[in-house]
Short mmCIF file of C-alpha atoms in Angstrom, two decimals:
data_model
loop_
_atom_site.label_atom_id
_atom_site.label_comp_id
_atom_site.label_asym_id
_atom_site.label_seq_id
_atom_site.Cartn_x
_atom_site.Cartn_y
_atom_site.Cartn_z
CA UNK Q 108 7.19 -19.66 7.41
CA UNK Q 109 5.12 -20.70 4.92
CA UNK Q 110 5.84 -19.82 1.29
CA UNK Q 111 2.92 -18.75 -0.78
CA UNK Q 112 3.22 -16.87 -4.30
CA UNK Q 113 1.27 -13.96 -2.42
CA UNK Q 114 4.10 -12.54 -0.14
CA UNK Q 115 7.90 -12.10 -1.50
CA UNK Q 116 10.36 -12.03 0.82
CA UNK Q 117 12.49 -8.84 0.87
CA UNK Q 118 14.16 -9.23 3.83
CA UNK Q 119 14.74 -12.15 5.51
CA UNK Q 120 14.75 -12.47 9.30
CA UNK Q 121 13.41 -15.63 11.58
CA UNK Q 122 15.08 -13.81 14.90
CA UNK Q 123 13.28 -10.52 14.31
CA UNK Q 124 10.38 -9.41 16.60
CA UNK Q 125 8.28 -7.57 14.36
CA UNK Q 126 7.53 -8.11 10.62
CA UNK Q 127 6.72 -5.55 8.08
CA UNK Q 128 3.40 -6.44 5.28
CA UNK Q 129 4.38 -3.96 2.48
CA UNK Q 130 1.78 -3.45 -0.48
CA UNK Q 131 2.72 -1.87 -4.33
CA UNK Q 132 0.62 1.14 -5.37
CA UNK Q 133 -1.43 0.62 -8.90
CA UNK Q 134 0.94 -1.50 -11.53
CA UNK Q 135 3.47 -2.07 -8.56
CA UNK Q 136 5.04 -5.39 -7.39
CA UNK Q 137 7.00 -6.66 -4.86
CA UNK Q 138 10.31 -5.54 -6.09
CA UNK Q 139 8.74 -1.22 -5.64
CA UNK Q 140 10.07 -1.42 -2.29
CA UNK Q 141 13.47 -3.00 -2.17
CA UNK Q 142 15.28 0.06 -2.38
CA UNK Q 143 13.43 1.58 0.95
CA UNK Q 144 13.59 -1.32 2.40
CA UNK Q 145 17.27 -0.87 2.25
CA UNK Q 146 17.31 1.97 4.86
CA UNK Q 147 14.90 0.25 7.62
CA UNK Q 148 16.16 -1.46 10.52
CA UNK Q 149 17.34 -4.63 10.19
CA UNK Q 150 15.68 -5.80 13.52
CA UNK Q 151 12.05 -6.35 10.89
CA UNK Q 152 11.24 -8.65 8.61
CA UNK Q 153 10.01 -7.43 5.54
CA UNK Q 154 7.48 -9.12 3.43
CA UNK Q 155 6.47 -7.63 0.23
CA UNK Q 156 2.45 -8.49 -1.23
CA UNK Q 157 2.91 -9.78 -4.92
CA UNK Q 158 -0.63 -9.56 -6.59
CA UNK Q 159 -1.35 -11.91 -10.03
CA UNK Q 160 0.33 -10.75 -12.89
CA UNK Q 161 3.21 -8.55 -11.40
CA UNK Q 162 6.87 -9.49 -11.73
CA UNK Q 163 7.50 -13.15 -10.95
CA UNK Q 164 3.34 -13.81 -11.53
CA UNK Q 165 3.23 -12.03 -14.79
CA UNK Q 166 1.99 -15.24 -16.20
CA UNK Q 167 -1.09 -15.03 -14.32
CA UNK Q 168 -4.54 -13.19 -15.14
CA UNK Q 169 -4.66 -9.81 -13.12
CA UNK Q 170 -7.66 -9.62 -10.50
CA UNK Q 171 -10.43 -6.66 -11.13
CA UNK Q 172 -12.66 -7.75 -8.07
CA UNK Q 173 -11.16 -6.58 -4.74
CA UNK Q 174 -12.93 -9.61 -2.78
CA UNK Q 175 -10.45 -11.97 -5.32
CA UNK Q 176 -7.87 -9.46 -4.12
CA UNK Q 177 -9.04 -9.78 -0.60
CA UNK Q 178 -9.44 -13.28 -0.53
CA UNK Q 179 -5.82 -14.39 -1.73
CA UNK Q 180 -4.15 -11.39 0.67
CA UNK Q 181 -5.98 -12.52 3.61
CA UNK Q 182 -5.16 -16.26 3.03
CA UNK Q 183 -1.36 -15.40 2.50
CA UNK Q 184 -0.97 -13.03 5.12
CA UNK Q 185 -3.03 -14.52 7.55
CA UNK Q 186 -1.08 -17.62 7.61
CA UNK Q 187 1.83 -15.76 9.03
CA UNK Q 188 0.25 -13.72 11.83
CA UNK Q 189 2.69 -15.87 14.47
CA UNK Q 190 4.25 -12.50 15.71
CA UNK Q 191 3.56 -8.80 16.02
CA UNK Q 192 3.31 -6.84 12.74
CA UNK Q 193 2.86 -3.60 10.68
CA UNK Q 194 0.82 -2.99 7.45
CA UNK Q 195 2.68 -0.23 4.93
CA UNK Q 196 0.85 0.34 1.46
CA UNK Q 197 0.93 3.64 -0.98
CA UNK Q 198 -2.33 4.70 -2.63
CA UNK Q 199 -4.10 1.41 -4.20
CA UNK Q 200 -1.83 -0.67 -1.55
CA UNK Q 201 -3.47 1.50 1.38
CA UNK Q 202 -6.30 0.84 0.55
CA UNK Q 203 -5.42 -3.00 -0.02
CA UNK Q 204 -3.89 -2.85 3.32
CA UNK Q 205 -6.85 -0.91 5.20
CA UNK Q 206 -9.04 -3.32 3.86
CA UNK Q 207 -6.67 -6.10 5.16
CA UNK Q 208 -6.90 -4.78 8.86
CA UNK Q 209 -10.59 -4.70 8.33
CA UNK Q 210 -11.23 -8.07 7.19
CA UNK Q 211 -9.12 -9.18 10.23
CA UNK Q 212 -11.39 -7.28 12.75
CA UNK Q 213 -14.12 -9.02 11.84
CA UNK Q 214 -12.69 -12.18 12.01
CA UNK Q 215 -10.92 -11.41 15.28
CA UNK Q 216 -7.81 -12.05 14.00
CA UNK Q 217 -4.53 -10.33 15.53
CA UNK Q 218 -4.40 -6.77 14.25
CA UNK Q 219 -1.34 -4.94 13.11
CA UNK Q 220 0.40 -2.81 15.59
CA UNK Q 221 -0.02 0.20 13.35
CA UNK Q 222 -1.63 0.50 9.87
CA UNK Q 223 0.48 2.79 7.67
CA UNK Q 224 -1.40 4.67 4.54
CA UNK Q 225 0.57 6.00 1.96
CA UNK Q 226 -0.42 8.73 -0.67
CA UNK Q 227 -4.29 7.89 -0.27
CA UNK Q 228 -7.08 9.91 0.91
CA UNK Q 229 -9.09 8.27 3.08
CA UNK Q 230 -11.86 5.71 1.54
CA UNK Q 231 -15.01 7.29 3.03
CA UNK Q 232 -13.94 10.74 1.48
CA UNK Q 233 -15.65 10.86 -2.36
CA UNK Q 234 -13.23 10.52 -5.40
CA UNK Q 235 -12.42 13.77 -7.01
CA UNK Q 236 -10.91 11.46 -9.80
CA UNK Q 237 -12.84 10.14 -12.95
CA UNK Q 238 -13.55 6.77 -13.34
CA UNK Q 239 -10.61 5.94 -16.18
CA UNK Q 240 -10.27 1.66 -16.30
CA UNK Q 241 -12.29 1.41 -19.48
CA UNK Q 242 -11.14 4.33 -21.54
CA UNK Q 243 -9.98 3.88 -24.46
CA UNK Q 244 -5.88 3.31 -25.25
CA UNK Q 245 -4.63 6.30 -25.25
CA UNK Q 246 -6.67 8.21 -23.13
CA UNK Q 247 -6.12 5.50 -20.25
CA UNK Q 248 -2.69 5.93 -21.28
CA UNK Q 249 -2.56 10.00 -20.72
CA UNK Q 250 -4.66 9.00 -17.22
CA UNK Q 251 -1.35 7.09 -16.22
CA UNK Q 252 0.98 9.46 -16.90
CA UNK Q 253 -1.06 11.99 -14.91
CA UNK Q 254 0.05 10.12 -11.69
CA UNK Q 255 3.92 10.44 -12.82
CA UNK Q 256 5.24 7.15 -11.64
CA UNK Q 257 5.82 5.60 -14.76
CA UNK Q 258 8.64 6.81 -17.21
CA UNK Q 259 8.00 8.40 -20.52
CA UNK Q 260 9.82 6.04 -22.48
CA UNK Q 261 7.97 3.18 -20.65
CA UNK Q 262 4.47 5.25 -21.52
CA UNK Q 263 5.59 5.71 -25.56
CA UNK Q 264 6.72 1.62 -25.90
CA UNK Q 265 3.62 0.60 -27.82
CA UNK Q 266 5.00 -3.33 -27.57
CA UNK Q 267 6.11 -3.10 -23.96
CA UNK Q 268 2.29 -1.06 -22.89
CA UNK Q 269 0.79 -3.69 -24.81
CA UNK Q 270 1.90 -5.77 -22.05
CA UNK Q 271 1.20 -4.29 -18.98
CA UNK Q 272 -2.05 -2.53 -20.12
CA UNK Q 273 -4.02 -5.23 -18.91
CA UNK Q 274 -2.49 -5.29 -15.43
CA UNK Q 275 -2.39 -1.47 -15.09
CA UNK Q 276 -6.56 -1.89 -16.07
CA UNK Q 277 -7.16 -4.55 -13.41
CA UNK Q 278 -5.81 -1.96 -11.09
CA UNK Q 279 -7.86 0.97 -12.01
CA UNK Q 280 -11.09 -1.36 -12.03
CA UNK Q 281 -10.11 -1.60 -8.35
CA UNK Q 282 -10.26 1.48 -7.61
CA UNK Q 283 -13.49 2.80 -9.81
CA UNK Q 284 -15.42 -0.04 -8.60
CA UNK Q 285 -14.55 0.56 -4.88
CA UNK Q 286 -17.40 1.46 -2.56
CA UNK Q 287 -16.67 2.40 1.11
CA UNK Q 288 -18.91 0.75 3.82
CA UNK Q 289 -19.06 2.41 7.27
CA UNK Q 290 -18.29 0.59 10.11
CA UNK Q 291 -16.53 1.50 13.62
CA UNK Q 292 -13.20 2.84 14.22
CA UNK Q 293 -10.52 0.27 14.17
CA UNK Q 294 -8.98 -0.39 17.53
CA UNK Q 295 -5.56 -0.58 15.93
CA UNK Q 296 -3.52 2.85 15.37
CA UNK Q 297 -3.29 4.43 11.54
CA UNK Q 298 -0.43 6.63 10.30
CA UNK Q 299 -1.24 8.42 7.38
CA UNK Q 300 2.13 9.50 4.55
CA UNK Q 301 1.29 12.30 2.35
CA UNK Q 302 3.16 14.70 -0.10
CA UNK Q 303 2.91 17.99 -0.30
CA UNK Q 304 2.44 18.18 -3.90
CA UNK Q 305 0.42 15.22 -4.77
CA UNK Q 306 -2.58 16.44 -6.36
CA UNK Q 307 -4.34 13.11 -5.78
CA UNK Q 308 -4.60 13.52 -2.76
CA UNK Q 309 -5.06 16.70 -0.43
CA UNK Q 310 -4.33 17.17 3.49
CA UNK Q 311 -7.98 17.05 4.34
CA UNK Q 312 -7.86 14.16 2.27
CA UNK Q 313 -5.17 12.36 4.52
CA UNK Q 314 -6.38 13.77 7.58
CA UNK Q 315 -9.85 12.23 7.33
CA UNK Q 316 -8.49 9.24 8.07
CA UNK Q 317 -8.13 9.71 11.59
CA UNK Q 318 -12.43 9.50 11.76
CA UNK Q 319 -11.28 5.76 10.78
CA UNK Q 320 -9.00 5.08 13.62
CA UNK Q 321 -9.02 5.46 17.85
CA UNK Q 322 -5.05 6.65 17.73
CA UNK Q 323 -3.84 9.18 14.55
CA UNK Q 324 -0.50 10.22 13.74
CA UNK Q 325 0.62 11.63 10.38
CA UNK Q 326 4.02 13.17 8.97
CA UNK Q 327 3.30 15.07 5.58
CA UNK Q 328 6.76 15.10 3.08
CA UNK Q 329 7.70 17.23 -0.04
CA UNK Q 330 6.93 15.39 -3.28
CA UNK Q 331 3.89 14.69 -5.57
CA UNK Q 332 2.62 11.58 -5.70
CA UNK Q 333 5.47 8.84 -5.54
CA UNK Q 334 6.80 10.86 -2.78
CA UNK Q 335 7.81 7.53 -1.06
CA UNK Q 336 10.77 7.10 -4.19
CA UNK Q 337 11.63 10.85 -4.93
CA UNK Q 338 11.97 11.53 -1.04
CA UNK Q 339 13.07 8.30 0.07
CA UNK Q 340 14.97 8.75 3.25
CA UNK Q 341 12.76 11.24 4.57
CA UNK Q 342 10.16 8.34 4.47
CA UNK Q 343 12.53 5.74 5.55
CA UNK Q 344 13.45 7.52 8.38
CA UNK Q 345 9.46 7.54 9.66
CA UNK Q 346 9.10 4.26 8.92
CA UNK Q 347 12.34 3.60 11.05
CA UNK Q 348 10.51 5.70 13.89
CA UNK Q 349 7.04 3.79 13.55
CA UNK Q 350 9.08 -0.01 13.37
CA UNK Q 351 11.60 0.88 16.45
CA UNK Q 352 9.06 2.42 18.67
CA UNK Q 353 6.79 -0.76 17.72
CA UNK Q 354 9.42 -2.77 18.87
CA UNK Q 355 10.75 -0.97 22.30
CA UNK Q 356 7.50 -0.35 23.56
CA UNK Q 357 4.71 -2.44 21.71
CA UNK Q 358 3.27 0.95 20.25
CA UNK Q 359 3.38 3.20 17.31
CA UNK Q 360 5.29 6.30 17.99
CA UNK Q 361 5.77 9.02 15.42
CA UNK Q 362 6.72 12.37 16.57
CA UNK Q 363 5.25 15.71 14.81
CA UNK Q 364 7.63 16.80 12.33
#
């Protein structure tokens, strides 16, 4: 395989018959799913999408354009499309990752065997959140802290958020400047992850993206937001389902929970 600075490898497997594309929500890199990854069958390979300026590419500029975003994905992944595979991103990575599949359609590239969307309502739904990338400090600051996936003592280290506010901006330009462009329903299945207390995103928020899709399956779990981390092998254990079913019988199964 290839090695580009674009996908990390979290699991290792040449023999394995399916791989898994796994995408960071906002200020995420490669290293947010390790732990999850932990619990999945070992018959995937997992490769994890590290974006400029996260983890081992801090030293790079952050992107604020999702076509740069696009671009560099699409190279990186598409370079590795040799066998069949799954896309699995959580709230800015879904939308990464939906964008991803949709880039590929056009193109006529080989689609994933299942698109999985984590903790995102669906992109043609309108934002019920305010547009927050070029707020000032400290009310950007209080706009993070909202979501609840970054600690306290992270949030009130003025040297340490010096650091990263520039990366955690670059994300939330990518989602204010977002703008959802009709086209068909992909011919690839979607399975939508939400939590039951995440008050980004509401059921007929996740559910709307089955208009996007010809095959729908969702499994809702307790949790707010980072549901995927506080309610780990609940979401592990889908995941399992959606990979092993892939695998036995070349299609997405997840059963209704």
């Amino acid at each position: 395989m290839k090695a580009s600075p674009w996908l990390v490898p979290t699991r290792s497997n040449p023999s394995a018959r399916l791989r898994l594309f796994c995408f960071a929500y906002a200020g995420g890199g490669a290293s947010a799913f390790a732990s999850l990854a932990r619990s999945l069958p070992s018959s995937v390979e997992i490769l994890s999408v590290q974006l400029p300026g996260r983890e081992g590419r801090f030293h790079e500029s952050p992107l604020t354009q999702l076509p740069e975003v696009m671009d560099g994905v699409a190279r990186a992944v598409g370079d590795v499309l040799d066998k069949p595979y799954l896309l699995f991103g959580h709230s800015l990575g879904a939308l990464i990752a939906f964008e991803l599949t949709r880039h590929f359609a056009a193109q006529a590239r080989p689609l994933p065997s299942a698109l999985i969307v984590s903790g995102k309502r669906a992109p043609q739904m309108p934002s019920r959140r305010r547009p927050f990338s070029r707020l000032p400090d400290e009310e950007f600051i209080q706009e993070i802290a909202n979501y609840k996936g970054t600690p306290a003592s992270v949030l009130e280290n003025r040297e340490l958020m010096e650091l990263v506010l520039p990366r955690l901006r670059a994300d939330a330009r990518l989602f204010d400047d977002y703008e959802y462009r009709a086209s068909g329903p992909l011919p690839c299945p979607i399975v939508a992850f939400g939590g039951t207390d995440d008050p980004h995103v509401n059921l007929d928020e996740l559910a709307a993206w089955r208009e996007l899709t010809t095959t729908f399956s969702s499994r809702v779990f307790e949790g707010d937001h980072f549901f995927i981390h506080g309610n780990q092998h609940p979401v592990a254990s889908a995941l399992s389902e959606v990979i092993e079913s892939t695998i036995a019988a070349g299609k997405p199964v997840l059963r209704c929970a």
